[in-house]
Amino acid sequence: MNHSIKRISVRAYGVAFFLIFMLGASAAQANDIENGKKLYRQCAGCHQIGPGASNSFGPQLNGVMQRGAAKVESFDYSSAFNEAMAPDVKWNSSSLSAFLEAPLTNIPGTAMAFPGVKSEDERTSIIAYLAAIDVDGNLTASTDEGAGKADSMAAEAQPRMLAADVEVPTHGVLHIGRAALAEEVAAWDIDVRPDGLGLPKGAGSAIAGVEIYDTQCAACHGDFGDGTGRWPVLAGGQDTLTDERPEKTIGSYWPYLSTVFDYVRRAMPFGNARSLSDDDVYSVTAYLMYLNDLVEEDFVLNSENFAEIRLPNEENFIADTRSKEPHFNGSVEPCMSDCLPGVATISQRARVLDVTPDEDI
Amino acid sequence: MTDINNDPKSTKALNSQLVKDDVKRAVSRRSAIKSGLALMSGGAIAASTASVANAVTPDPLITEIQDWNRYLGEGVDARPYGSPSQFESEAVRRDVPWLTADAKSSVNFTPLHKLEGVITPNGLCFERHHGGIAEIDPADHRLMINGLVDTPLIFTMEDLKRFPRENKVYFLECAANSGMEWRGAQLNGCQFTHGMVHNVMYTGVPLKYLLAEAGVKTAGKWVLPEGGDASHMTRSIPLDKCLDDCLVATHMNGEALRPEQGYPMRLVVPGWEGNMWIKWLRRIEIGDKPWHQREETSKYTDLLEDGLARRFTWVMDVKSVITNPSPQAPIDHGRGQTVLSGLAWSGHGKVSRVDVSIDGGRNWKPARLDGPSWSRSVHRFYYDFNWDGSELLLQSRAVDEFGNVQPTKNALRAQRGVNSIYHNNSIQTWHIKPDGSAENVEVS
């Protein structure tokens, strides 16, 4: 354990050393691009980039600094975005930085439902990365390959520890691993149970949830939780569970409110998980309850009232009763001959074949 | 699996994709014939798809020296990590684009009709991600055990290598496999109807050894494994199952896990639904009650006709499918001796028997099981017969060692309705037409 901690810091040191002393000015740029590539991950949920990138929720971003703003013909930009862009204007570092800092304030009504990148350094890195990708999606500027070498050289220089010097822990049977620190457990242990176990202290109102939802969720899940395109529907569908096409939502199907809080906190917004504060999660959960007609608009959800709240479909969940079905546990001896009357007739064919090809996929 | 509904508009999209692929295939076949013709200087088209009982002219592939007979091929270092023959380019995973909104929370399917034996090659194991493929440097990966334990612990990959490990072959099936077929025959190919299953030899550490290091408290009854990807996938699993046969696997089929299968470590939960086999495993919590996470409430619960929903339906039931012939793998040789082949598996244990019917379930004959028979691993079956060229309605029916029998589609619908999405293990029918082509149908 000690060993690997040492190795990591040696590596970081090695890289820094190499970049500062060997490469001079261009190293900082390479570093920016490397950094920008990492930071770009928060964008990747909506924007593809690289060879063969296509539009997804947002336009693909190959050569976005060269190609001109709002210039991907196959992408349906919002009218707000189109209007904000003068014809043939190109993004430059300062206009893009302003947009990325707060997209929704910079271009009110833009479909880029993303809160923005607050740190200027981070924006600079992201823009350096975007600028380094040409219209074919290839990285033009060289990010530095020597760094890896410096890393392994530095690591080799480190003398190996003597086996007998290793401290053996006392826990368990085989004495492997190390004790987790309380801060480490707190950082990862974010699950919440229906009885409220695991719920962080905090509160949020449905009203505060509106803003969060509209800016960070509605683009995919629809203004009223009705889902855009094939993105999941979050609200409505009450009393449809026995219909031919049931609509399973938080209000119509989910058994526990804790699942909403837990899931939004661990996985949403899609492509930027763990970015909401606990109070924001309370607020957006309260607003999702409102969208499902479960509470009034002045509702405030907090760590005290949370565990008392029941969702309407809770009692309709039952245990696994499959083993009582007749084809289980040897209760039916499979028939070998004349099992069904008459000659078999085809009652249905794969529907795929009956549908005329659709070219606009 | 999300959003597997029978959406006819979307079915159109898939159909158009399938048609496009067919056209592509036809074109490549045609150009192969063309170049063959050029070589053959006017001879007959020998040894193409339809078999020829008697050759009229000699086969130029035999009488003429071919390039590969004369010129040297690539040397040893040309392919440091080998890949399949260029002529196997159709043996690939494929997706159904309309099923989900985004490829980062989506699924693709194993090409079962292109495979033999029981082991699925690593590059063809179907993928299902909820937040894309996490790319994790093993040096940066940590596994935490916390909750109702004496000592919450952190393990590195290096630590994991010091635990006793085991090698076990298990199938992994997504609970939504065949989920599109509840309402009726829909997708034309066993890759799409049954391709969310794969069978792999795992090397891993029994989970019980890791838990013993932390010391599970007596109140501990449930376990929550969590992934380190952007979906932070979680499922509640009873402690007994974890102590019985779960593994923390680092290798599949002899090599390190593929990134899309959870590199550097994933949970193996033998016989139980694939969603529980948490990939990129980073944390294991012990508790006294289940957590009711999103994937065991909103998803992976089985809605019945009366509006009740079953939850914690973990075991994958006994199931089989004929992989050849099937819609993507028609009979090309005309009448005569043929090999019918398929796969059978059960999350309860070993498959003890597979029967085959060629008349839509009126009469059944036992198939021949071949290859290893391991508990909760895929079994290969064959039925060798002489096809007289008439239409067939092919079905297979598996029975496991506990007498669980694969039900017909209608028997299953009678119990559950058509909105369960998950756990459709019913009998599949392929219609073989006089030209040898095959279609996904239902019979009565």
PDB file of N, CA, C and O in Angstrom, chain A residues 155-177:
ATOM      1  N   ALA A 155      10.058   5.854 -12.090  1.00  0.00           N
ATOM      2  CA  ALA A 155       9.611   4.750 -11.250  1.00  0.00           C
ATOM      3  C   ALA A 155      10.733   3.736 -11.052  1.00  0.00           C
ATOM      4  O   ALA A 155      10.901   3.174  -9.977  1.00  0.00           O
ATOM      5  N   GLU A 156      11.503   3.520 -12.118  1.00  0.00           N
ATOM      6  CA  GLU A 156      12.575   2.535 -12.013  1.00  0.00           C
ATOM      7  C   GLU A 156      13.662   2.993 -11.037  1.00  0.00           C
ATOM      8  O   GLU A 156      14.267   2.189 -10.357  1.00  0.00           O
ATOM      9  N   ALA A 157      13.866   4.303 -11.021  1.00  0.00           N
ATOM     10  CA  ALA A 157      14.924   4.819 -10.169  1.00  0.00           C
ATOM     11  C   ALA A 157      14.640   4.538  -8.685  1.00  0.00           C
ATOM     12  O   ALA A 157      15.533   4.483  -7.873  1.00  0.00           O
ATOM     13  N   GLN A 158      13.362   4.343  -8.364  1.00  0.00           N
ATOM     14  CA  GLN A 158      12.964   4.094  -6.982  1.00  0.00           C
ATOM     15  C   GLN A 158      13.449   2.716  -6.528  1.00  0.00           C
ATOM     16  O   GLN A 158      13.132   1.717  -7.149  1.00  0.00           O
ATOM     17  N   PRO A 159      14.221   2.623  -5.444  1.00  0.00           N
ATOM     18  CA  PRO A 159      14.694   1.298  -5.019  1.00  0.00           C
ATOM     19  C   PRO A 159      13.536   0.442  -4.520  1.00  0.00           C
ATOM     20  O   PRO A 159      12.572   0.965  -3.957  1.00  0.00           O
ATOM     21  N   ARG A 160      13.600  -0.863  -4.722  1.00  0.00           N
ATOM     22  CA  ARG A 160      12.527  -1.750  -4.272  1.00  0.00           C
ATOM     23  C   ARG A 160      12.613  -1.947  -2.761  1.00  0.00           C
ATOM     24  O   ARG A 160      13.689  -1.988  -2.180  1.00  0.00           O
ATOM     25  N   MET A 161      11.436  -2.045  -2.175  1.00  0.00           N
ATOM     26  CA  MET A 161      11.379  -2.191  -0.721  1.00  0.00           C
ATOM     27  C   MET A 161      11.742  -3.630  -0.340  1.00  0.00           C
ATOM     28  O   MET A 161      11.450  -4.569  -1.091  1.00  0.00           O
ATOM     29  N   LEU A 162      12.367  -3.823   0.805  1.00  0.00           N
ATOM     30  CA  LEU A 162      12.664  -5.184   1.258  1.00  0.00           C
ATOM     31  C   LEU A 162      11.377  -5.838   1.770  1.00  0.00           C
ATOM     32  O   LEU A 162      10.624  -5.236   2.545  1.00  0.00           O
ATOM     33  N   ALA A 163      11.150  -7.068   1.348  1.00  0.00           N
ATOM     34  CA  ALA A 163       9.910  -7.757   1.702  1.00  0.00           C
ATOM     35  C   ALA A 163       9.703  -7.793   3.214  1.00  0.00           C
ATOM     36  O   ALA A 163       8.598  -7.608   3.721  1.00  0.00           O
ATOM     37  N   ALA A 164      10.781  -8.011   3.925  1.00  0.00           N
ATOM     38  CA  ALA A 164      10.657  -8.159   5.381  1.00  0.00           C
ATOM     39  C   ALA A 164      10.268  -6.859   6.075  1.00  0.00           C
ATOM     40  O   ALA A 164       9.817  -6.866   7.215  1.00  0.00           O
ATOM     41  N   ASP A 165      10.447  -5.722   5.359  1.00  0.00           N
ATOM     42  CA  ASP A 165      10.122  -4.427   5.968  1.00  0.00           C
ATOM     43  C   ASP A 165       8.635  -4.087   5.885  1.00  0.00           C
ATOM     44  O   ASP A 165       8.188  -3.100   6.452  1.00  0.00           O
ATOM     45  N   VAL A 166       7.890  -4.870   5.124  1.00  0.00           N
ATOM     46  CA  VAL A 166       6.473  -4.545   4.948  1.00  0.00           C
ATOM     47  C   VAL A 166       5.714  -4.794   6.246  1.00  0.00           C
ATOM     48  O   VAL A 166       5.915  -5.817   6.904  1.00  0.00           O
ATOM     49  N   GLU A 167       4.841  -3.850   6.562  1.00  0.00           N
ATOM     50  CA  GLU A 167       4.046  -3.999   7.768  1.00  0.00           C
ATOM     51  C   GLU A 167       2.808  -4.830   7.457  1.00  0.00           C
ATOM     52  O   GLU A 167       2.074  -4.517   6.516  1.00  0.00           O
ATOM     53  N   VAL A 168       2.562  -5.891   8.200  1.00  0.00           N
ATOM     54  CA  VAL A 168       1.391  -6.743   7.931  1.00  0.00           C
ATOM     55  C   VAL A 168       0.251  -6.320   8.846  1.00  0.00           C
ATOM     56  O   VAL A 168       0.420  -6.255  10.066  1.00  0.00           O
ATOM     57  N   PRO A 169      -0.912  -6.000   8.267  1.00  0.00           N
ATOM     58  CA  PRO A 169      -2.029  -5.573   9.115  1.00  0.00           C
ATOM     59  C   PRO A 169      -2.560  -6.739   9.952  1.00  0.00           C
ATOM     60  O   PRO A 169      -2.245  -7.898   9.693  1.00  0.00           O
ATOM     61  N   THR A 170      -3.405  -6.429  10.933  1.00  0.00           N
ATOM     62  CA  THR A 170      -3.869  -7.482  11.841  1.00  0.00           C
ATOM     63  C   THR A 170      -5.295  -7.939  11.546  1.00  0.00           C
ATOM     64  O   THR A 170      -5.723  -8.971  12.053  1.00  0.00           O
ATOM     65  N   HIS A 171      -6.054  -7.183  10.757  1.00  0.00           N
ATOM     66  CA  HIS A 171      -7.470  -7.522  10.556  1.00  0.00           C
ATOM     67  C   HIS A 171      -7.639  -8.817   9.769  1.00  0.00           C
ATOM     68  O   HIS A 171      -6.754  -9.226   9.019  1.00  0.00           O
ATOM     69  N   GLY A 172      -8.827  -9.425   9.919  1.00  0.00           N
ATOM     70  CA  GLY A 172      -9.257 -10.506   9.037  1.00  0.00           C
ATOM     71  C   GLY A 172      -8.495 -11.796   9.195  1.00  0.00           C
ATOM     72  O   GLY A 172      -7.900 -12.086  10.242  1.00  0.00           O
ATOM     73  N   VAL A 173      -8.512 -12.604   8.135  1.00  0.00           N
ATOM     74  CA  VAL A 173      -7.965 -13.953   8.152  1.00  0.00           C
ATOM     75  C   VAL A 173      -6.623 -13.986   7.442  1.00  0.00           C
ATOM     76  O   VAL A 173      -5.644 -14.538   7.924  1.00  0.00           O
ATOM     77  N   LEU A 174      -6.586 -13.364   6.269  1.00  0.00           N
ATOM     78  CA  LEU A 174      -5.363 -13.401   5.462  1.00  0.00           C
ATOM     79  C   LEU A 174      -4.553 -12.110   5.611  1.00  0.00           C
ATOM     80  O   LEU A 174      -3.459 -12.002   5.073  1.00  0.00           O
ATOM     81  N   HIS A 175      -5.130 -11.128   6.310  1.00  0.00           N
ATOM     82  CA  HIS A 175      -4.442  -9.860   6.585  1.00  0.00           C
ATOM     83  C   HIS A 175      -4.035  -9.131   5.303  1.00  0.00           C
ATOM     84  O   HIS A 175      -2.891  -8.748   5.126  1.00  0.00           O
ATOM     85  N   ILE A 176      -5.011  -8.964   4.428  1.00  0.00           N
ATOM     86  CA  ILE A 176      -4.757  -8.250   3.170  1.00  0.00           C
ATOM     87  C   ILE A 176      -5.640  -7.010   3.136  1.00  0.00           C
ATOM     88  O   ILE A 176      -6.773  -7.030   3.615  1.00  0.00           O
ATOM     89  N   GLY A 177      -5.127  -5.935   2.520  1.00  0.00           N
ATOM     90  CA  GLY A 177      -5.887  -4.690   2.435  1.00  0.00           C
ATOM     91  C   GLY A 177      -5.548  -3.792   3.620  1.00  0.00           C
ATOM     92  O   GLY A 177      -4.763  -4.149   4.486  1.00  0.00           O
TER      93      GLY A 177
END
